[in-house]
GROMACS .gro file of C-alpha atoms in nm:
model
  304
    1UNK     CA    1  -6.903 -19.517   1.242
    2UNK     CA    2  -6.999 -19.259   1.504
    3UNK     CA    3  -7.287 -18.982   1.409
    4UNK     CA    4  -7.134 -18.657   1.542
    5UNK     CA    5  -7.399 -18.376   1.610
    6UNK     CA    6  -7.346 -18.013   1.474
    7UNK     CA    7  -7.252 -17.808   1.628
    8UNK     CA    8  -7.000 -17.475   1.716
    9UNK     CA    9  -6.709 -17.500   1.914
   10UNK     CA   10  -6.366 -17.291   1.949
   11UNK     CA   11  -6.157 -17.383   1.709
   12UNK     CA   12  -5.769 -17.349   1.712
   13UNK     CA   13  -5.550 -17.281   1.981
   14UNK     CA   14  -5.315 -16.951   2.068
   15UNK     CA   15  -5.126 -17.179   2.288
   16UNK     CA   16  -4.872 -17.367   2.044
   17UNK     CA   17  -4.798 -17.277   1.753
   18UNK     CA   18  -4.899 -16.971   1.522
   19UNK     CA   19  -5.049 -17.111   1.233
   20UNK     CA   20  -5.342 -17.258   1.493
   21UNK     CA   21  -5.460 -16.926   1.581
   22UNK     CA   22  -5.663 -16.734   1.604
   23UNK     CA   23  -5.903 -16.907   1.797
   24UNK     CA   24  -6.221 -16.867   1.623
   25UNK     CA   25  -6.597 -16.953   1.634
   26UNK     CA   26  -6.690 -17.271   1.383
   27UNK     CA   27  -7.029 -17.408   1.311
   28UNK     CA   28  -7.061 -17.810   1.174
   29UNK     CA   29  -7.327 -17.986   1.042
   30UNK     CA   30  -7.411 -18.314   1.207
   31UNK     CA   31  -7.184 -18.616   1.013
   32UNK     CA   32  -7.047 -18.962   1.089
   33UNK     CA   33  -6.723 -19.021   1.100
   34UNK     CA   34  -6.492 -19.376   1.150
   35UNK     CA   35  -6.470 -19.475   1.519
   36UNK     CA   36  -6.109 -19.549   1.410
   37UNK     CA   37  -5.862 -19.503   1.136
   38UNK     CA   38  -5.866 -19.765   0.869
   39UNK     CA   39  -5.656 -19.992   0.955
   40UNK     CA   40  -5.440 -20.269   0.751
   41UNK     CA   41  -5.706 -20.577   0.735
   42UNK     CA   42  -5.961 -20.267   0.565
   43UNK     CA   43  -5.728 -20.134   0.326
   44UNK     CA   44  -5.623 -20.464   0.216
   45UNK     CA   45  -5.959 -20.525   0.178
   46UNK     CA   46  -6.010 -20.198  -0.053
   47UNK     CA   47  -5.688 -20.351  -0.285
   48UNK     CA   48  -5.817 -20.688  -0.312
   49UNK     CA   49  -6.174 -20.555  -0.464
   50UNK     CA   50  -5.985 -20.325  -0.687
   51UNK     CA   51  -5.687 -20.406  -0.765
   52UNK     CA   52  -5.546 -20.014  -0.679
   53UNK     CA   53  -5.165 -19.956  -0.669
   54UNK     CA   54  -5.027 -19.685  -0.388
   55UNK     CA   55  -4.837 -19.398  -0.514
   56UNK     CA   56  -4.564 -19.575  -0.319
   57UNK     CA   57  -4.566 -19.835  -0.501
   58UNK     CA   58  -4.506 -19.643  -0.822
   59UNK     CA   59  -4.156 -19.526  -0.957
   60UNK     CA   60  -4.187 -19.129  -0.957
   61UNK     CA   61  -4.129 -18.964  -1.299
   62UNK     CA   62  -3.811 -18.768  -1.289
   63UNK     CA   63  -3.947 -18.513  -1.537
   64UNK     CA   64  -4.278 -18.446  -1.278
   65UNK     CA   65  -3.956 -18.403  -1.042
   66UNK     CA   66  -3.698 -18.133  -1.197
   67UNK     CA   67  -3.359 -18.153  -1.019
   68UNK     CA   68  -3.435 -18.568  -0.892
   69UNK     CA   69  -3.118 -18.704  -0.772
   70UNK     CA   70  -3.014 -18.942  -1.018
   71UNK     CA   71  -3.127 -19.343  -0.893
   72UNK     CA   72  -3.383 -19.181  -0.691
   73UNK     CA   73  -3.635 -19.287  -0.965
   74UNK     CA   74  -3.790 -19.558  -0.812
   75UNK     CA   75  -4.078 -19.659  -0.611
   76UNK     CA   76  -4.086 -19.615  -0.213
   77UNK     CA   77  -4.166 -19.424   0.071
   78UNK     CA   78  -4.059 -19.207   0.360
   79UNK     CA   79  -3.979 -19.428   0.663
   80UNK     CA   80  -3.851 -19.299   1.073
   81UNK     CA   81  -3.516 -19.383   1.153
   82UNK     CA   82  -3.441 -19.367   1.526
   83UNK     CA   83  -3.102 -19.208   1.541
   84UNK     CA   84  -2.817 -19.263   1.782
   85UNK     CA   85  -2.815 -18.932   1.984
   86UNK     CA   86  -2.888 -18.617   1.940
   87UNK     CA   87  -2.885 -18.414   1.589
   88UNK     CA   88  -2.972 -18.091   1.455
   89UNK     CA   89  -3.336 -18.074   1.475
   90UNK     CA   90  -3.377 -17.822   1.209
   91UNK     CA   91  -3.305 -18.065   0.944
   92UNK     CA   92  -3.602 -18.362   0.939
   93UNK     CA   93  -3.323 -18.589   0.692
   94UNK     CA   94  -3.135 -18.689   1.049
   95UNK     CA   95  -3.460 -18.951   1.142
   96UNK     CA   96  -3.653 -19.007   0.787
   97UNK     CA   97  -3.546 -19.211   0.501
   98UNK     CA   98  -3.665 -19.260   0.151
   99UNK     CA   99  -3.709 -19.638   0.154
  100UNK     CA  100  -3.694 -19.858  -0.187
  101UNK     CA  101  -4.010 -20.049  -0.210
  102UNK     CA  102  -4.139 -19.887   0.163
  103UNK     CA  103  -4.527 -19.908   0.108
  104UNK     CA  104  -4.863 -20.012   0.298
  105UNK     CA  105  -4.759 -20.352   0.266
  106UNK     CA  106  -4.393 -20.366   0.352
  107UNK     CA  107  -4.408 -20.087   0.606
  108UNK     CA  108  -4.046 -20.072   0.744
  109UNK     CA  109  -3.923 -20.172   0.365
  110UNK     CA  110  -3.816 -20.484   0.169
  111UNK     CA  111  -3.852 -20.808   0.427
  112UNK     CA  112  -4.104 -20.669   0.620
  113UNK     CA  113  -4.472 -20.751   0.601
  114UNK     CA  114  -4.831 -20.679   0.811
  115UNK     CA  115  -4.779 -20.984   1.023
  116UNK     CA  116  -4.937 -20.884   1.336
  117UNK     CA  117  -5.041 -20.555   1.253
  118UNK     CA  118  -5.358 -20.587   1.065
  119UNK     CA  119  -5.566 -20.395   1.324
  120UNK     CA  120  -5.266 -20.109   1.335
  121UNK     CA  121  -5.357 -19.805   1.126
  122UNK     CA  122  -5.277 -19.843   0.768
  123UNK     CA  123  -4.947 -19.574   0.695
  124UNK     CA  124  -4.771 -19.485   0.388
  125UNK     CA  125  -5.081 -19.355   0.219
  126UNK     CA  126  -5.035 -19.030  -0.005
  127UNK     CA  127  -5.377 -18.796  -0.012
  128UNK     CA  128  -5.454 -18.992  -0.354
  129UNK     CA  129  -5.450 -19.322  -0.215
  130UNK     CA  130  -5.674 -19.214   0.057
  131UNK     CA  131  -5.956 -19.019  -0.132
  132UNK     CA  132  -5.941 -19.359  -0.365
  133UNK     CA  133  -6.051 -19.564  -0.023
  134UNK     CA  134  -6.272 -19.323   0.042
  135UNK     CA  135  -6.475 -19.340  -0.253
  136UNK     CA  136  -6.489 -19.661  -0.321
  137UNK     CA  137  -6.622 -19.690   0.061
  138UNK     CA  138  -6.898 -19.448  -0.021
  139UNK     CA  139  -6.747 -19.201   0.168
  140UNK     CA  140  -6.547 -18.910   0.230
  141UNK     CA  141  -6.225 -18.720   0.388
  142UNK     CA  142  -6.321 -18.534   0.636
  143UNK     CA  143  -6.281 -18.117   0.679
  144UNK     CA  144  -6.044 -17.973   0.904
  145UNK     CA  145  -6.320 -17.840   1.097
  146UNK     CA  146  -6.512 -18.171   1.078
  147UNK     CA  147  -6.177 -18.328   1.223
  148UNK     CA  148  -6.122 -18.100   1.468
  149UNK     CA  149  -6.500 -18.123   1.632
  150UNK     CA  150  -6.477 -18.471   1.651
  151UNK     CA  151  -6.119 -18.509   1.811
  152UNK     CA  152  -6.206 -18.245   2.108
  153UNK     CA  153  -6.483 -18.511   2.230
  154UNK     CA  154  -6.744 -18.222   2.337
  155UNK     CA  155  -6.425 -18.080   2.524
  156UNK     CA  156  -6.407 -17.701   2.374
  157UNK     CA  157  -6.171 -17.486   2.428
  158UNK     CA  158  -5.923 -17.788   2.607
  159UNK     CA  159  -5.543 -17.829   2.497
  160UNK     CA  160  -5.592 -18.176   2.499
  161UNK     CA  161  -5.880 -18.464   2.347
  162UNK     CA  162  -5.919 -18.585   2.746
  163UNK     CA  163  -5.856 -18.219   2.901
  164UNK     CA  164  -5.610 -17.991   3.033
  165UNK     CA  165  -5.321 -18.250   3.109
  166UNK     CA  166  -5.139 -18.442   2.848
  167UNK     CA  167  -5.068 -18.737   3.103
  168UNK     CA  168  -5.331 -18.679   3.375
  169UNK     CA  169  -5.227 -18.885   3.674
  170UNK     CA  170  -4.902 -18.999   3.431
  171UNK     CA  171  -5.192 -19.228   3.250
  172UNK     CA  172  -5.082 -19.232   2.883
  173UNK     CA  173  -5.378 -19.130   2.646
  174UNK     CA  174  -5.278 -19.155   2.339
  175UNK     CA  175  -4.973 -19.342   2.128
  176UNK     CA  176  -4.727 -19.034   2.108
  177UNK     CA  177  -4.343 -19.005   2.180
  178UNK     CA  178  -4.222 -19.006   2.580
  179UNK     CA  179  -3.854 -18.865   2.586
  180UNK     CA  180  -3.598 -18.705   2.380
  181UNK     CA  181  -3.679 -18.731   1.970
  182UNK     CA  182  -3.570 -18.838   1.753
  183UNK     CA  183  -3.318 -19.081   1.969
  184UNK     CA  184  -3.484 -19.152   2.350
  185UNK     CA  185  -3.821 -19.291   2.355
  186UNK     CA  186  -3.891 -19.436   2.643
  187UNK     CA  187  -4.197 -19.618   2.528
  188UNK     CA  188  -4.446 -19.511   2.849
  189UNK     CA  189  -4.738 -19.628   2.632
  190UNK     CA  190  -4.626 -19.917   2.544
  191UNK     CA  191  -4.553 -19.877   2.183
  192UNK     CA  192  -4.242 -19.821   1.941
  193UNK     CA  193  -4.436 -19.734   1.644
  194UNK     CA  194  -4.774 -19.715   1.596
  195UNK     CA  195  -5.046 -19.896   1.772
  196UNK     CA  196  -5.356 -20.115   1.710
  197UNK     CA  197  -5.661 -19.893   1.664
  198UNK     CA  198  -5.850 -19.892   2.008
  199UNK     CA  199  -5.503 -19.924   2.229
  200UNK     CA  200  -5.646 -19.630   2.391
  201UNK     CA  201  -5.988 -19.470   2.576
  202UNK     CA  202  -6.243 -19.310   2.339
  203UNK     CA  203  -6.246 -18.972   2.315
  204UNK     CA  204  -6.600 -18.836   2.423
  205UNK     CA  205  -6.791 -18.921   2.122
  206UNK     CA  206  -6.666 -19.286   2.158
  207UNK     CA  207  -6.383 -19.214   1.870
  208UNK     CA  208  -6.075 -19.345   1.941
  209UNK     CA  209  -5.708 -19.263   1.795
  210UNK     CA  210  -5.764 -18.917   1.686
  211UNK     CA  211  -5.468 -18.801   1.868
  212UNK     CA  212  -5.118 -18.987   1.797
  213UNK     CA  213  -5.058 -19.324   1.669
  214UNK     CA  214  -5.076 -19.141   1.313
  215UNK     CA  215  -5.143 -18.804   1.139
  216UNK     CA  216  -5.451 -18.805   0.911
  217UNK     CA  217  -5.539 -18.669   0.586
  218UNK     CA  218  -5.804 -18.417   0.594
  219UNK     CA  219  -5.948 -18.269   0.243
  220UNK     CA  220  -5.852 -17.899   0.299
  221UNK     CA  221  -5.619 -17.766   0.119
  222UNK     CA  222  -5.342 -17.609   0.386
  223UNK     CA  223  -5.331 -17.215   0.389
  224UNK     CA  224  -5.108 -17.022   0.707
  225UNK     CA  225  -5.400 -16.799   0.801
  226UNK     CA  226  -5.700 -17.014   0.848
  227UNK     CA  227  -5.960 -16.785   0.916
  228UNK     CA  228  -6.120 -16.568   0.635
  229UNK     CA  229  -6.055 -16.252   0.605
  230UNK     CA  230  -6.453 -16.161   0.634
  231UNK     CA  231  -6.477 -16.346   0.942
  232UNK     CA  232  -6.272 -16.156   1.161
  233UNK     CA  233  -6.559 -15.896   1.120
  234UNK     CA  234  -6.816 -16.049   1.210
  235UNK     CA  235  -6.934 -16.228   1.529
  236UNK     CA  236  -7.121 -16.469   1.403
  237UNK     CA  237  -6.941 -16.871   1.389
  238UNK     CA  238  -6.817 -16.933   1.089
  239UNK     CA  239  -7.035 -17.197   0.835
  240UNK     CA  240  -6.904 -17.571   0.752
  241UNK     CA  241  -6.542 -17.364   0.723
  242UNK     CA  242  -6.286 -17.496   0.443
  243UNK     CA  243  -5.927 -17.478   0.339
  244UNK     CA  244  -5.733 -17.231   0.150
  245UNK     CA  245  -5.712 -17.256  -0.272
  246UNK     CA  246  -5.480 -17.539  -0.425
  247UNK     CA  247  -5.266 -17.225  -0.541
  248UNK     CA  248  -5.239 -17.065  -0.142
  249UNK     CA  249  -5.101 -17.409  -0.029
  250UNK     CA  250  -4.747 -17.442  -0.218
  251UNK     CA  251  -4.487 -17.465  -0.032
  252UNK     CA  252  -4.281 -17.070  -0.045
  253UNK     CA  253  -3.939 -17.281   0.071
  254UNK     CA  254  -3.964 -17.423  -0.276
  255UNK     CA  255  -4.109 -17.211  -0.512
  256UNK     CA  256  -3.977 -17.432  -0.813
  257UNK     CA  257  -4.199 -17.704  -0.674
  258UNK     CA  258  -4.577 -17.679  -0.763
  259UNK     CA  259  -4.756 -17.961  -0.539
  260UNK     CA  260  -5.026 -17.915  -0.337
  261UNK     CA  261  -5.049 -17.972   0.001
  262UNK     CA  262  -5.346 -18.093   0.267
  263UNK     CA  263  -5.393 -18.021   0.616
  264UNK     CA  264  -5.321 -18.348   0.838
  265UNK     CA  265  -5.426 -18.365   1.195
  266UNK     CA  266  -5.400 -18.592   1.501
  267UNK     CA  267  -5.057 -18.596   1.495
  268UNK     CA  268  -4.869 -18.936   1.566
  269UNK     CA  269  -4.624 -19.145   1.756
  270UNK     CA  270  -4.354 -18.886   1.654
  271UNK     CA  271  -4.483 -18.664   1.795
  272UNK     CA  272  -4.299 -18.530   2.174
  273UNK     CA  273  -4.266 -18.267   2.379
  274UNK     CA  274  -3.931 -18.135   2.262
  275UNK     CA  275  -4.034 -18.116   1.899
  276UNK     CA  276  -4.372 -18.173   1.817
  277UNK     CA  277  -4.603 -18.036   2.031
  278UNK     CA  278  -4.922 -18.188   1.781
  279UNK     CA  279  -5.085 -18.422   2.007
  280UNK     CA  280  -5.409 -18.206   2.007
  281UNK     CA  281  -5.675 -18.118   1.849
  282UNK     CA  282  -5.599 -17.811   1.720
  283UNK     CA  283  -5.283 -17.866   1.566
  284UNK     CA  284  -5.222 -17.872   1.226
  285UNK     CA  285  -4.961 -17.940   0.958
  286UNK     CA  286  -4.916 -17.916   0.568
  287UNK     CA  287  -4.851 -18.227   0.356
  288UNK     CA  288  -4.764 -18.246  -0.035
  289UNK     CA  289  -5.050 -18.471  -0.152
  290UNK     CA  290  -4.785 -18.694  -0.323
  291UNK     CA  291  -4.620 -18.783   0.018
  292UNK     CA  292  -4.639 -19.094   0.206
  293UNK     CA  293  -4.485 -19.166   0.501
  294UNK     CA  294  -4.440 -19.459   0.807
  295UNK     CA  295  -4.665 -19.252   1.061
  296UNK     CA  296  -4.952 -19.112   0.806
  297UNK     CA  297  -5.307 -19.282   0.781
  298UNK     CA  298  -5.651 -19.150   0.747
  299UNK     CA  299  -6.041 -19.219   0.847
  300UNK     CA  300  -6.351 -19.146   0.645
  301UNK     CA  301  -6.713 -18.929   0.709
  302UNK     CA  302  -7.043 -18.954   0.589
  303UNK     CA  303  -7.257 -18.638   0.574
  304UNK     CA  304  -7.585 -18.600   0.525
   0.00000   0.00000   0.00000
């Protein structure tokens, strides 16, 4: 792990996308935090001491689920799906596909395995899975704010975890998507999918990975307007910040639908520059806490 000194820094960005702004004052106290995602070889690790079974690997409960298409009861996970050409970006269902029996261990589905990817990130965790690691580690999920320090590398008030250019001298930085999504990648970094942990240079506190290769769980709930309301009165930084209320983070597109959802940041190797602008550190993005996915991981802190 990496000790990370409080601090205060900008956090957010008015650059992007609205529900990053405003840019805002944040004080952190000092906390350690994994020089890398966990990867494969450590979660396995984590399942072999305990014996835990992934939400993925457990058939959903159609009456937790009200309106489940029929057969979808069983166990799996959401896996990318290169597509042919172009498609109507508006409608995520073109690339991703629920995959029977997709988990941490069979990553791309039935007949696939970790053979030669046990130092890649570990993916297909939901936000359960990963709090379990977590404790049984000893440690936590980080904050949003926490997160967000420790990606920008002493760097405030940068777009990116290395600066102002997201390919400075067309050196790749991170493990994120060159070309068109969801069809044209033209693999610049030298990677499909994800990446082993360390593919690329440390950040400025000697972290590596918190941009790309995969989104990461943090343990604030999500909430649209993430400053409080009192803060925008005051000019003081705002204190060891956290999310919105379990309540403030359902999704309004489906109102029928009461599952909470957690911040993830990073982003991943979907991310690209005609879709997903979230290869920085102040990007953000809500996730139901029962979803697990092919380009989702997480890394633990220690504070204190």
């Amino acid at each position: 792990m990496r000790l990370i000194e409080g601090g205060t820094f900008l956090m957010g960005s008015e650059a992007f996308y609205p529900e990053e702004a405003p840019v805002r004052r944040v004080r952190v106290d000092s906390f350690w935090i994994d020089e890398t995602p966990v990867t494969n070889f450590q979660f396995a690790a984590f399942i072999e001491a305990t014996g835990y079974v992934t939400v993925a690997e457990v058939a959903p409960d159609p009456k937790d689920y009200p309106g489940m298409i029929p057969g979808m009861d069983r166990a799996g996970s959401l896996v990318f799906q290169k597509t042919s050409g172009p498609v109507d970006m508006a409608d995520a269902s073109n690339w991703w596909r629920f995959t029977f029996g997709a988990c941490w261990k069979h990553p791309l589905g039935p007949g696939s395995d970790l053979a030669g990817l046990e130092d890649h990130p570990v993916v297909h965790v939901a936000y359960p899975d990963a709090e379990a690691y977590a404790t049984w580690a000893g440690k936590c999920l980080p904050t949003e704010a926490e997160f967000e320090f420790a990606a920008r590398g002493g760097l405030d008030g940068q777009d990116y975890a290395w600066g102002s250019e997201l390919a400075p001298d067309g050196r790749m930085m991170a493990n994120y998507w060159q070309g068109l999504f969801p069809f044209a990648n033209q693999c610049l970094d030298g990677w499909e999918r994800t990446s082993p942990v360390r593919s690329f240079p440390p950040n400025g506190h000697g972290v590596y990975d918190m941009i790309g290769n995969t989104w990461e769980w943090t343990s604030d709930w999500w909430t649209a307007k993430p400053m409080p309301p009192k803060a925008k009165r005051s000019c003081c930084p705002i204190d060891n910040p956290r999310g919105g209320r379990l309540r403030e983070s359902f999704d309004p597109d489906h109102p029928g639908v009461r599952i909470g959802r957690k911040v993830i940041k990073g982003g991943s190797h979907l991310c690209a520059a005609n879709y997903c602008q979230r290869y920085r550190p102040a990007a953000r993005h809500p996730e139901m806490v029962d979803t697990a996915t092919s380009h989702i991981g997480f890394r633990c802190v220690v504070r204190g």
